[in-house]
Structures are given as C-alpha cells and as structure tokens.
Tab-separated table of N, CA, C and O in Angstrom:
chain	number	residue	atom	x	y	z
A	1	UNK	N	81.503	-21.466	49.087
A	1	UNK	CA	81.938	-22.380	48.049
A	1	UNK	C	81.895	-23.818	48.549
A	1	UNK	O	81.831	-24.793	47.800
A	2	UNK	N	81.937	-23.870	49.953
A	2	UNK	CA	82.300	-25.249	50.246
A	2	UNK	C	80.839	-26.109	50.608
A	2	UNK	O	80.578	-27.295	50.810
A	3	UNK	N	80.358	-25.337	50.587
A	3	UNK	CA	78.751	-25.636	51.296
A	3	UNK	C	78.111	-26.198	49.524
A	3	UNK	O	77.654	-27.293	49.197
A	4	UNK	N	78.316	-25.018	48.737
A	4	UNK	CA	78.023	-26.114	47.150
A	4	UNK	C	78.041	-27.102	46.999
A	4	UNK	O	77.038	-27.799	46.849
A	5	UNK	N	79.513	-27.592	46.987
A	5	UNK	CA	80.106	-28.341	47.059
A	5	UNK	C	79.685	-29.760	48.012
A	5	UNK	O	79.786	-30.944	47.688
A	6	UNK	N	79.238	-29.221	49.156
A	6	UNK	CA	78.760	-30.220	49.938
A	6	UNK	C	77.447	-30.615	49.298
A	6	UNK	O	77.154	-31.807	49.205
A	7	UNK	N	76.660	-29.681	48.863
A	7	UNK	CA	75.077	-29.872	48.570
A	7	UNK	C	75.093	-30.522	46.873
A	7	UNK	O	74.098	-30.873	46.240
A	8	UNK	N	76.626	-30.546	46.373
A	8	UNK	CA	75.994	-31.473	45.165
A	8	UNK	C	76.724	-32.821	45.493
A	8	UNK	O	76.431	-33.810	44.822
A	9	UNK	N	77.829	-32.929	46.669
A	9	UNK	CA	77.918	-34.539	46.546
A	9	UNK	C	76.705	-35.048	47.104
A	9	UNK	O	76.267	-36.183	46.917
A	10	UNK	N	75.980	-33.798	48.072
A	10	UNK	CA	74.666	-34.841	48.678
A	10	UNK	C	73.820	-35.491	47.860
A	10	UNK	O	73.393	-36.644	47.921
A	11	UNK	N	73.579	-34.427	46.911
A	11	UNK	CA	72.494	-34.723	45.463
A	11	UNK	C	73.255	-35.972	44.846
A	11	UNK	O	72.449	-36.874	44.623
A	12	UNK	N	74.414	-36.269	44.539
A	12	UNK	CA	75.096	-37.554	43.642
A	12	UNK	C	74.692	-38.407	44.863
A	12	UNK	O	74.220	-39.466	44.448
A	13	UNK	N	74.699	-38.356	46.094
A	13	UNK	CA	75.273	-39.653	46.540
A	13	UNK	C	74.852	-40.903	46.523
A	13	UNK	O	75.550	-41.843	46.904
A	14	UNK	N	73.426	-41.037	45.984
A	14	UNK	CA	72.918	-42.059	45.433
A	14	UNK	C	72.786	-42.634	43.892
A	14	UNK	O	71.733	-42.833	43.287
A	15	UNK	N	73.916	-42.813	43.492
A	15	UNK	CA	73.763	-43.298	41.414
A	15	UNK	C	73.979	-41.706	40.942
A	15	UNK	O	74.542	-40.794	41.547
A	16	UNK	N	73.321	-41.713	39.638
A	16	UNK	CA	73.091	-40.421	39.024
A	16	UNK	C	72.038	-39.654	39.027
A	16	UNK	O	72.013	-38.642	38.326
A	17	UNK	N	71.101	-39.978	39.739
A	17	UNK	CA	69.892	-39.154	40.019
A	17	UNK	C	69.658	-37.966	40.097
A	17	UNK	O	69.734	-37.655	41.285
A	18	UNK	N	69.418	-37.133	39.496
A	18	UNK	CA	69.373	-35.926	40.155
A	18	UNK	C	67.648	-35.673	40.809
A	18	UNK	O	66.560	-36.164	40.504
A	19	UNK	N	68.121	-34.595	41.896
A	19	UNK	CA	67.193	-33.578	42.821
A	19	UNK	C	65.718	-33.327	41.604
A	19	UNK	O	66.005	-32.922	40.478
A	20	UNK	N	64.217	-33.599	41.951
A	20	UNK	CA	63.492	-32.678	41.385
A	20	UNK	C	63.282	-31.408	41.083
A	20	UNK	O	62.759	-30.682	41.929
A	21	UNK	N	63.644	-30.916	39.849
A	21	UNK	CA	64.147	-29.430	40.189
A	21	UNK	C	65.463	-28.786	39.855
A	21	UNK	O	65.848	-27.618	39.812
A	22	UNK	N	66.118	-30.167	39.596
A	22	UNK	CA	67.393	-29.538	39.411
A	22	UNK	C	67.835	-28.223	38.050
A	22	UNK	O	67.361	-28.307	36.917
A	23	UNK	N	68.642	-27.277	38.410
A	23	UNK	CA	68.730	-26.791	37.509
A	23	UNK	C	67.086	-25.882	36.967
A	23	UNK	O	66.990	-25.797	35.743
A	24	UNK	N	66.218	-25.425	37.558
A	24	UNK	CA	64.777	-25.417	36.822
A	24	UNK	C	65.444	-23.762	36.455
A	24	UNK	O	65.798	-23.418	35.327
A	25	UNK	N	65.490	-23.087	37.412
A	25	UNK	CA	65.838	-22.040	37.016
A	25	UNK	C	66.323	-21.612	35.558
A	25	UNK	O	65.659	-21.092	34.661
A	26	UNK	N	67.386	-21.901	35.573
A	26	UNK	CA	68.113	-22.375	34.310
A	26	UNK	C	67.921	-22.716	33.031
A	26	UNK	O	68.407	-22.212	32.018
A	27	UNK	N	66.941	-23.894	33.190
A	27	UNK	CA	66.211	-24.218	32.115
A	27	UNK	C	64.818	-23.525	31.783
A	27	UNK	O	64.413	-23.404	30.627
A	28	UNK	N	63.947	-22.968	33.181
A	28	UNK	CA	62.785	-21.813	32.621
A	28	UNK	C	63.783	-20.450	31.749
A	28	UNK	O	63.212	-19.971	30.769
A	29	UNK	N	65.130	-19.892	32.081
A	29	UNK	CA	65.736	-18.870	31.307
A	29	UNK	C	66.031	-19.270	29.901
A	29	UNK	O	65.673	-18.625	28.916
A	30	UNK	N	66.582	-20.172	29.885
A	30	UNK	CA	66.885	-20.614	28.562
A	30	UNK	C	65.641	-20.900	27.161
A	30	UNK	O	65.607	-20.494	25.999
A	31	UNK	N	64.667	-21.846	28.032
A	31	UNK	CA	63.259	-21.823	27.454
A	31	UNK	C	62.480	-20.619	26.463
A	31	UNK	O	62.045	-20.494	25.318
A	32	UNK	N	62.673	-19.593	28.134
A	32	UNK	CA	62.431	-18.149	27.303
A	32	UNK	C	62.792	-17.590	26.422
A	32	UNK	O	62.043	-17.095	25.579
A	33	UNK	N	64.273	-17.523	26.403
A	33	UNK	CA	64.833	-16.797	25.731
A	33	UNK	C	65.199	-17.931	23.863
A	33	UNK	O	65.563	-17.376	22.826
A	34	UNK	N	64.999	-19.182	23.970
A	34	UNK	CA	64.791	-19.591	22.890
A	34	UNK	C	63.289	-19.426	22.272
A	34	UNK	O	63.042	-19.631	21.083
A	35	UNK	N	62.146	-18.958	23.410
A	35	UNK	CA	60.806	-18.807	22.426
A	35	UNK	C	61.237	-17.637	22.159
A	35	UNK	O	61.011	-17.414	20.969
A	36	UNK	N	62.012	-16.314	22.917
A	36	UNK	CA	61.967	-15.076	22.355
A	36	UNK	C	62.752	-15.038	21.046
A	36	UNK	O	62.373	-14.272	20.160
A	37	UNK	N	63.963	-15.918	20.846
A	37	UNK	CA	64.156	-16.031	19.167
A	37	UNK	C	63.575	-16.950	18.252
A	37	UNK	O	63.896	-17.076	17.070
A	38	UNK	N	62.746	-17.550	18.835
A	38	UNK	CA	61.952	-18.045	17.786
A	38	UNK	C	61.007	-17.553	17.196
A	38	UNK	O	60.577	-17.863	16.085
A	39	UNK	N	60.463	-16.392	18.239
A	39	UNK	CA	59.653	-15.467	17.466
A	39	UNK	C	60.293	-14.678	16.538
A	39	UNK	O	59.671	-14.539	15.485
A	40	UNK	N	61.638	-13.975	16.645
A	40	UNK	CA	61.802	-12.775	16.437
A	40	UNK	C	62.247	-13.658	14.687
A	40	UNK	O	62.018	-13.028	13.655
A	41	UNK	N	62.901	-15.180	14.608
A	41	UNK	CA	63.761	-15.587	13.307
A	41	UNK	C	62.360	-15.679	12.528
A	41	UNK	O	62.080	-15.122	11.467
A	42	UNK	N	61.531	-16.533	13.323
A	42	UNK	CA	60.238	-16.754	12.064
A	42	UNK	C	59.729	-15.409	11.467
A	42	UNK	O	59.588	-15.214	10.259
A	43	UNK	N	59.386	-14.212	12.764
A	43	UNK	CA	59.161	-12.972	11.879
A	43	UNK	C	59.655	-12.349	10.630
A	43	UNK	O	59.257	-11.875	9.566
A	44	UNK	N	60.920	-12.641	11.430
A	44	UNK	CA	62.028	-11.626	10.271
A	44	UNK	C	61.983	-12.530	8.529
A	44	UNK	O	62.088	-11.948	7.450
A	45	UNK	N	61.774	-14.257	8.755
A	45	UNK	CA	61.875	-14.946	7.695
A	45	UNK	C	60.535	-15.099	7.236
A	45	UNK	O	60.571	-15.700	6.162
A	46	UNK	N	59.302	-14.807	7.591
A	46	UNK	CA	58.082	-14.354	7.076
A	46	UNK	C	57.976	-13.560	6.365
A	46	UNK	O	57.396	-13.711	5.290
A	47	UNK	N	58.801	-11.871	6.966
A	47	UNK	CA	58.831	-10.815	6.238
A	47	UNK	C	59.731	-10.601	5.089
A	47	UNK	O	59.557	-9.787	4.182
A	48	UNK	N	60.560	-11.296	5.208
A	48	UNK	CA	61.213	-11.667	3.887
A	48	UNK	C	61.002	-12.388	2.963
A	48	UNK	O	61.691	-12.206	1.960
A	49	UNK	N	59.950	-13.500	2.952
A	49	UNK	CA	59.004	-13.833	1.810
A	49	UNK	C	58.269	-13.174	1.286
A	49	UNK	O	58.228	-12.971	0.073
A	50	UNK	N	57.547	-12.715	2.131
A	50	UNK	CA	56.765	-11.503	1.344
A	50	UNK	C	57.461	-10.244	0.592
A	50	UNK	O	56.991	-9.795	-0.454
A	51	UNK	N	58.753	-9.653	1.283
A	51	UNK	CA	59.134	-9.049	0.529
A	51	UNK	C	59.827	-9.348	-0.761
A	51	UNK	O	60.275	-8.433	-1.452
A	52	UNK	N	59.925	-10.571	-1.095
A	52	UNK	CA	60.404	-11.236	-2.294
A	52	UNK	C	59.106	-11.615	-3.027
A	52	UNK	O	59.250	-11.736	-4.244
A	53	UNK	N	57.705	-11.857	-2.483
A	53	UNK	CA	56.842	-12.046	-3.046
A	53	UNK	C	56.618	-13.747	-3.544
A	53	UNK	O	55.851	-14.239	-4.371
A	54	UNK	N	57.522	-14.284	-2.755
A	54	UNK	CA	57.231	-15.849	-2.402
A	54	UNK	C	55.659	-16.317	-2.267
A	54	UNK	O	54.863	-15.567	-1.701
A	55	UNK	N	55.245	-17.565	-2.800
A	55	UNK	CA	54.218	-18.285	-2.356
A	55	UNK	C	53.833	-19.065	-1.016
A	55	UNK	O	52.764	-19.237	-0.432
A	56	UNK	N	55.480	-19.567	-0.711
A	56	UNK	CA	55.613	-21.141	-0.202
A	56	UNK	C	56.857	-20.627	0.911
A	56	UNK	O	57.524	-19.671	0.514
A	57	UNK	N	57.078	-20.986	1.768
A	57	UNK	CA	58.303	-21.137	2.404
A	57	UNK	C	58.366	-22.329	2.487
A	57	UNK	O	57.378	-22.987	2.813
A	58	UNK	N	59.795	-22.999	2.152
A	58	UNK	CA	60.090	-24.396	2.609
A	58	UNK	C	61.059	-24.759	3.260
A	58	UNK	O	62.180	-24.287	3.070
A	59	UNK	N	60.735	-25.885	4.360
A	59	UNK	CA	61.593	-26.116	5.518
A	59	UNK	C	61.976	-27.581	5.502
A	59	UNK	O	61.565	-28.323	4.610
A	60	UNK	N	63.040	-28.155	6.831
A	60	UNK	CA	63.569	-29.184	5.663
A	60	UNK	C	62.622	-30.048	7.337
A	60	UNK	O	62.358	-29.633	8.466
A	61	UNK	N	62.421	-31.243	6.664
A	61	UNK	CA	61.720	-32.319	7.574
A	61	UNK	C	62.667	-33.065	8.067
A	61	UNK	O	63.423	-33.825	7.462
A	62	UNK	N	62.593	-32.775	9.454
A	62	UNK	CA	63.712	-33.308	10.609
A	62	UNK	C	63.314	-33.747	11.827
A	62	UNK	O	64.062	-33.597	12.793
A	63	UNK	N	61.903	-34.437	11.971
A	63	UNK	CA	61.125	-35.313	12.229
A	63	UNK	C	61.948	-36.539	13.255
A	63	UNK	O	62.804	-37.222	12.692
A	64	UNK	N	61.778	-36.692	14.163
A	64	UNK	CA	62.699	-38.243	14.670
A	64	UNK	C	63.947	-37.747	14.756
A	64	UNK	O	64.744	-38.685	14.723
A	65	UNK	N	64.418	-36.833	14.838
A	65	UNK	CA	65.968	-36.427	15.153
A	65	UNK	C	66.121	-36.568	16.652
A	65	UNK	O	65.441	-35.945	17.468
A	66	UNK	N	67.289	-37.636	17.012
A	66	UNK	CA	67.516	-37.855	18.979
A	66	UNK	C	68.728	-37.665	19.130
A	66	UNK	O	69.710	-38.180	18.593
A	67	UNK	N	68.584	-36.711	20.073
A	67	UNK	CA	69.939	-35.865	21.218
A	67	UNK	C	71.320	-36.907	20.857
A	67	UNK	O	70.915	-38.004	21.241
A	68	UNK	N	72.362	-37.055	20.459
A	68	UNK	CA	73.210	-37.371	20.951
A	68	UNK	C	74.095	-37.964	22.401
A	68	UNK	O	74.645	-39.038	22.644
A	69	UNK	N	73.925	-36.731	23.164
A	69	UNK	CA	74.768	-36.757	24.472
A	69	UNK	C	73.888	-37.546	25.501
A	69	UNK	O	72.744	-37.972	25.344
A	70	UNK	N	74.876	-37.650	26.810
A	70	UNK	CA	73.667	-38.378	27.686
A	70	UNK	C	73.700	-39.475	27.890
A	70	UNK	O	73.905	-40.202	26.918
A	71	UNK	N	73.544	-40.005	29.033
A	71	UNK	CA	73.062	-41.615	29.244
A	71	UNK	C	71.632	-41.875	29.016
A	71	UNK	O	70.806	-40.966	28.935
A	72	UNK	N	71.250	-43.543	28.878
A	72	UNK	CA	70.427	-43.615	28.774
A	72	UNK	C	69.265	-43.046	30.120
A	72	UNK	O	69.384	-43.004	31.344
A	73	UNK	N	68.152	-42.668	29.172
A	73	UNK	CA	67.236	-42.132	30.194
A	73	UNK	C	66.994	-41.441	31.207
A	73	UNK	O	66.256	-41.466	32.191
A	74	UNK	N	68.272	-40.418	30.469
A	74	UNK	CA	68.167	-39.253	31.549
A	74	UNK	C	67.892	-37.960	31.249
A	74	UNK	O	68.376	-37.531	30.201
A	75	UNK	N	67.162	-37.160	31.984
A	75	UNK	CA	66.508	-36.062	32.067
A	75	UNK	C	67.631	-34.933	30.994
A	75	UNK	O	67.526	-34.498	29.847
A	76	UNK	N	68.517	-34.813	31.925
A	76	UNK	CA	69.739	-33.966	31.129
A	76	UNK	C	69.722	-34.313	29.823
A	76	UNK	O	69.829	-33.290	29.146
A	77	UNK	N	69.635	-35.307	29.141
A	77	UNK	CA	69.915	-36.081	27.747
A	77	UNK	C	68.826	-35.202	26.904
A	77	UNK	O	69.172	-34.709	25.830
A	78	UNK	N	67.426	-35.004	27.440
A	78	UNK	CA	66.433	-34.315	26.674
A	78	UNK	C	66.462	-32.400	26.778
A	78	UNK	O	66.187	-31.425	26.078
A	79	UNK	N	66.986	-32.727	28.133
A	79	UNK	CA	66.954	-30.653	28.985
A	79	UNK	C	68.100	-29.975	28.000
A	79	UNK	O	67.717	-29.026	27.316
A	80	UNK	N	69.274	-30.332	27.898
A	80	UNK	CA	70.471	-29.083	27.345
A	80	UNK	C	70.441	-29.794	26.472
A	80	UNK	O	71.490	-29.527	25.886
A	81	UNK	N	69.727	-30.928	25.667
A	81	UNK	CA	70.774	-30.796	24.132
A	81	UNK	C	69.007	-30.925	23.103
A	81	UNK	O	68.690	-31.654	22.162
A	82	UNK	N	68.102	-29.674	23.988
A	82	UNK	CA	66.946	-29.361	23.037
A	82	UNK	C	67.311	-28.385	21.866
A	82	UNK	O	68.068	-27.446	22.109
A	83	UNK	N	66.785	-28.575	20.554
A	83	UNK	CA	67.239	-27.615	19.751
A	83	UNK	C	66.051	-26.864	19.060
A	83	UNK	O	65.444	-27.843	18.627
A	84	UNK	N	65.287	-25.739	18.654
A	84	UNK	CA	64.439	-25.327	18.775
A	84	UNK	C	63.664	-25.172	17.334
A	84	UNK	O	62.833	-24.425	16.818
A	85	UNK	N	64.471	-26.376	16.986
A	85	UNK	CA	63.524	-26.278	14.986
A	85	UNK	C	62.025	-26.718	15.210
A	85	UNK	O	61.149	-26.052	14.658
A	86	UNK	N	61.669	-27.840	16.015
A	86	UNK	CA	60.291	-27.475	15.446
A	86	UNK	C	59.177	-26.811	15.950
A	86	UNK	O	57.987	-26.910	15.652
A	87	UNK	N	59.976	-25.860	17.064
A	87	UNK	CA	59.066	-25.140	17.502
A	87	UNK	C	59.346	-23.699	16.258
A	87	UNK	O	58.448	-22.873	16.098
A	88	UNK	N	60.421	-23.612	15.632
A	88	UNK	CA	60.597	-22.579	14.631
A	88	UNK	C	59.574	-22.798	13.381
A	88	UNK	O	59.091	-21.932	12.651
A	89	UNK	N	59.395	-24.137	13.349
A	89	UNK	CA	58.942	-24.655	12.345
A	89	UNK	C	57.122	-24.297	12.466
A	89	UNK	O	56.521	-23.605	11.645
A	90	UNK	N	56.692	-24.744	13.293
A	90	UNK	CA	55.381	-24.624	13.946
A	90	UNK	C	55.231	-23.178	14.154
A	90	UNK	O	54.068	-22.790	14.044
A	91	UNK	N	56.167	-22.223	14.444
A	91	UNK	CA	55.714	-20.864	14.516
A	91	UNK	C	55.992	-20.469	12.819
A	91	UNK	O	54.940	-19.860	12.624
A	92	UNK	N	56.553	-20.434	11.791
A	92	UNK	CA	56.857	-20.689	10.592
A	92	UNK	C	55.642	-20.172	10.183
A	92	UNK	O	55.199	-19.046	9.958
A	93	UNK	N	55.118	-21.606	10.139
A	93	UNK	CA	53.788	-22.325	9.619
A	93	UNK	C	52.655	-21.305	9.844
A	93	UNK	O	52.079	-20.761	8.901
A	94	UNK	N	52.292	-21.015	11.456
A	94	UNK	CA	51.435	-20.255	11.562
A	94	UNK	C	51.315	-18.479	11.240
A	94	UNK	O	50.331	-17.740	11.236
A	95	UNK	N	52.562	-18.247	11.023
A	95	UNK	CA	52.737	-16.571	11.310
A	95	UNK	C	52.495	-16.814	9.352
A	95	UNK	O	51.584	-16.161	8.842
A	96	UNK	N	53.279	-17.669	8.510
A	96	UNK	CA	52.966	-17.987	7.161
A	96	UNK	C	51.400	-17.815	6.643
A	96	UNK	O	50.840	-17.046	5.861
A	97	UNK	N	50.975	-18.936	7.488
A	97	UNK	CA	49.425	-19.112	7.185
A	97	UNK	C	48.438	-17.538	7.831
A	97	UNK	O	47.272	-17.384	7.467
A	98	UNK	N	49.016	-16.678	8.632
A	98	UNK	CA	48.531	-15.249	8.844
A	98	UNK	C	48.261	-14.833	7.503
A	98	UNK	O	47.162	-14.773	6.950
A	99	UNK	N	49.796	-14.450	6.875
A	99	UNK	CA	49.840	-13.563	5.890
A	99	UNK	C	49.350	-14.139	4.430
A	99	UNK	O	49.422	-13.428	3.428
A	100	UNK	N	48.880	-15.395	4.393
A	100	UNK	CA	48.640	-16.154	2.988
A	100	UNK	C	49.623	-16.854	2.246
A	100	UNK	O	49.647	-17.123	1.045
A	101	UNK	N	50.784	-17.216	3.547
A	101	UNK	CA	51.933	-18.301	2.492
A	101	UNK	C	51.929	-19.972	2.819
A	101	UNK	O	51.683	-20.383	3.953
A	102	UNK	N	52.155	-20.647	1.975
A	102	UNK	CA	52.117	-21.777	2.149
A	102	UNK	C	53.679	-22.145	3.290
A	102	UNK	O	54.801	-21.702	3.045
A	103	UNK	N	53.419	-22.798	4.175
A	103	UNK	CA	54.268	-23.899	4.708
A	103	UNK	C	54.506	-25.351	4.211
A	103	UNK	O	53.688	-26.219	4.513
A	104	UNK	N	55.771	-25.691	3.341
A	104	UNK	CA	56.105	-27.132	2.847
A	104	UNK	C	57.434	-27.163	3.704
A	104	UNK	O	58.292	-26.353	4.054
A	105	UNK	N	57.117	-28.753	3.891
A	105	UNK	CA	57.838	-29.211	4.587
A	105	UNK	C	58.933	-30.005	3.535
A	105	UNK	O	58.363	-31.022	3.140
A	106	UNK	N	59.847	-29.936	3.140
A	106	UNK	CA	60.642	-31.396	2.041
A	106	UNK	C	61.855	-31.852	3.118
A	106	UNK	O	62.454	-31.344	4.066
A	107	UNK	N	61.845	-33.113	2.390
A	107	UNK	CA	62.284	-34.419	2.840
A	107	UNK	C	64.156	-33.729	2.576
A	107	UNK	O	64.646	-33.134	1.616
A	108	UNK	N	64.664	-34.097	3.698
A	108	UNK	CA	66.117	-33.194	4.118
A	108	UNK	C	67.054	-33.862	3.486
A	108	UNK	O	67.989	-33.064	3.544
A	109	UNK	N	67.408	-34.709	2.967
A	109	UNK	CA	67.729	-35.572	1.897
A	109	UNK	C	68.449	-34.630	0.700
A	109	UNK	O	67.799	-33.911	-0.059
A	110	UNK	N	69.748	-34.754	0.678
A	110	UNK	CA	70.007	-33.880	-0.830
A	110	UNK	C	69.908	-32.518	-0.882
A	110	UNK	O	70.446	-31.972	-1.846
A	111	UNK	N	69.314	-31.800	-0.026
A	111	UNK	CA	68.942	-30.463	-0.167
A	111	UNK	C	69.869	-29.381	-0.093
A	111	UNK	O	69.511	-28.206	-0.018
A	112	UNK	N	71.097	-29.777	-0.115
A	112	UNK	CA	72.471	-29.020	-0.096
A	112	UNK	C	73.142	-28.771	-1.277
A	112	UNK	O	73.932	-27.916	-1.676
A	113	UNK	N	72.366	-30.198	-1.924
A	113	UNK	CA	73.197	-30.185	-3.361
A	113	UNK	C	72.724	-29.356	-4.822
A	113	UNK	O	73.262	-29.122	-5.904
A	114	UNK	N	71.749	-29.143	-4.351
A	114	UNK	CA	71.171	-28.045	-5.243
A	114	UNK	C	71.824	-26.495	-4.713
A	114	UNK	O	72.693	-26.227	-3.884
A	115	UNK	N	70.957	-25.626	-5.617
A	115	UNK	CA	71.194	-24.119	-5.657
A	115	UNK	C	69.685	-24.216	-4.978
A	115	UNK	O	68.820	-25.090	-5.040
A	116	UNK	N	69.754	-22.832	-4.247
A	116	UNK	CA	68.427	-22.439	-3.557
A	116	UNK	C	67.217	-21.866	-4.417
A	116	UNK	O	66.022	-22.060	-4.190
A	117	UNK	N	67.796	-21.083	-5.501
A	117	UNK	CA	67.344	-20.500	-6.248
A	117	UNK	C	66.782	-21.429	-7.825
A	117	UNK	O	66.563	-21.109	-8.993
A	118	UNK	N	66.730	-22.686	-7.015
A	118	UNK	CA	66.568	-23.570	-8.765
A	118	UNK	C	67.547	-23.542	-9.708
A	118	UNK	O	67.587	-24.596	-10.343
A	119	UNK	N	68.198	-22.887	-9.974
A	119	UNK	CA	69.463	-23.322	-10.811
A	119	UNK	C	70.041	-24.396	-11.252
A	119	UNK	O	70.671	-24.438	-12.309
A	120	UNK	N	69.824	-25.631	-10.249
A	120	UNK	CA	70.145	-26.681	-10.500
A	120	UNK	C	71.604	-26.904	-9.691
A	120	UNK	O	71.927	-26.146	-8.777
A	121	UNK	N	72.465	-28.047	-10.133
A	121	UNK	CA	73.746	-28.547	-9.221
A	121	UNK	C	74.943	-27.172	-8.628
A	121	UNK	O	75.729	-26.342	-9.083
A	122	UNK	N	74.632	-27.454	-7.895
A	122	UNK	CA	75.806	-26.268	-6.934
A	122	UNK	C	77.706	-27.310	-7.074
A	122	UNK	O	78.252	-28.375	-6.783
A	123	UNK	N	77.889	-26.291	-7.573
A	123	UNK	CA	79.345	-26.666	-8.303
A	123	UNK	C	80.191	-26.034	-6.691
A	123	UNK	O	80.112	-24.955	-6.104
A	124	UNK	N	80.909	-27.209	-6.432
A	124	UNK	CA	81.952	-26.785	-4.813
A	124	UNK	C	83.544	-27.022	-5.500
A	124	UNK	O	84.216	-27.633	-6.331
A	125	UNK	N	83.533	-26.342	-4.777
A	125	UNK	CA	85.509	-26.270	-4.888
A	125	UNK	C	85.746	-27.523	-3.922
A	125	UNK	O	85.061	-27.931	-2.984
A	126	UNK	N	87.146	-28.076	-4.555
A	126	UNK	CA	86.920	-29.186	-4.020
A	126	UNK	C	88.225	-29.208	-3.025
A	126	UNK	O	88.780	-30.161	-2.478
A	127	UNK	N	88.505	-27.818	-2.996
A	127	UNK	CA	89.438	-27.999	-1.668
A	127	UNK	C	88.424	-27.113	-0.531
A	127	UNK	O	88.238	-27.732	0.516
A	128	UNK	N	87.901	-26.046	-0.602
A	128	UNK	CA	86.738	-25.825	0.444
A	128	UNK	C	85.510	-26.081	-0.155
A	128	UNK	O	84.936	-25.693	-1.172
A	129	UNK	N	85.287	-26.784	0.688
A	129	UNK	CA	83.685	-27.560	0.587
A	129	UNK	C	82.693	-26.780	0.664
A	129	UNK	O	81.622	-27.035	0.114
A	130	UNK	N	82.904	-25.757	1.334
A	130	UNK	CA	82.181	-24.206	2.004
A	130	UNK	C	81.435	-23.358	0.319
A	130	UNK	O	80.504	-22.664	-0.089
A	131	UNK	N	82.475	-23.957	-0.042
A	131	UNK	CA	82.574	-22.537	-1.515
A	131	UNK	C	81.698	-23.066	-2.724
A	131	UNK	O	81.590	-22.393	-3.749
C-alpha cells in the first residue's frame, strides 16, 4: 500500500501531469465494454423497428456537446467523462441502412415536449414532471 502511494506522489510531483499511460488499462476495459453495448443497444433498437415496421429511426442531434468536468486541457477531461452516443449513433445508422431503414437525425430542441407517437403536446402533472 505504501509503495502506491509513493509511486503516485512521484507521478504528481511535478504540476498535474500525468505519466504516459496512465490509467490505459482501465480505459482499454471500459472502451470495450462500451463498444460491447453499443452493439448489443443499436441491435436490439434496429430489431425493434422492424418489428413495428418503422421506415425511419430518429435520433436526436447532439453534435458539439463538451465534457463538463476537468481542467482545462486535460487528458482526464476527455478519458472518463466520454459518453458513447455518437458512436451509438453511427452504429444506428449503419446496422439501419443493412436492413433498409432510414437514419434521421432531428435537431434536440423541444423533443420532450411532444408525444413520441405524434399525438401531439404531452400533458405533465405539474407536481411530477416525470408523469
């Protein structure tokens, strides 16, 4: 424990820099295991267009979206706070375009305030917002 300990004040002891490498492990597991659900959500939401007999799947455009956390210009800022929409999006698109469905992208804007189903204005309770 103490030897850790020694080997990450060594790594701080200059600013915030971290080691080349840091963490890689870590981040090759995580990597994986977000392409392995990105395959498995786009499948499952492919096969459920078709089984509804959909044309189009549409996804919301979230384009230019930046990390929150983090100092400026640091590695960490881009590594743990990646989120895996447009690689969902891009697998979407292609497993879509397999089976003969369109991929649209719409502008994310408002898209809550409707019903999913076209219906028109989604009526909320105005003590849960949820409902």
């Amino acid at each position: 424990m103490a030897s850790i300990r020694q080997a990450a004040k060594k790594h701080t002891r200059h600013g915030s820099r971290l080691p080349p490498g840091f963490c890689r492990r870590d981040h090759q597991r995580l990597t994986h295991l977000a392409d392995n659900q990105v395959h498995q959500i786009s499948r499952q939401l492919v096969n459920l267009a078709l089984d509804h007999h959909c044309q189009a799947i549409a996804v919301e455009n979230l384009k230019g979206g930046r990390p929150k956390a983090g100092k400026k210009r640091t590695p960490m800022k881009a590594r743990f706070h990646r989120w895996f929409h447009r690689q969902l999006v891009t697998r979407i698109g292609s497993k879509a375009v397999e089976v003969g469905l369109r991929c649209v992208a719409v502008y994310a804007r408002g898209t809550s305030r409707y019903a999913f189903d076209g219906s028109g204005p989604v009526k909320r309770d105005k003590d849960n917002y949820s409902q």
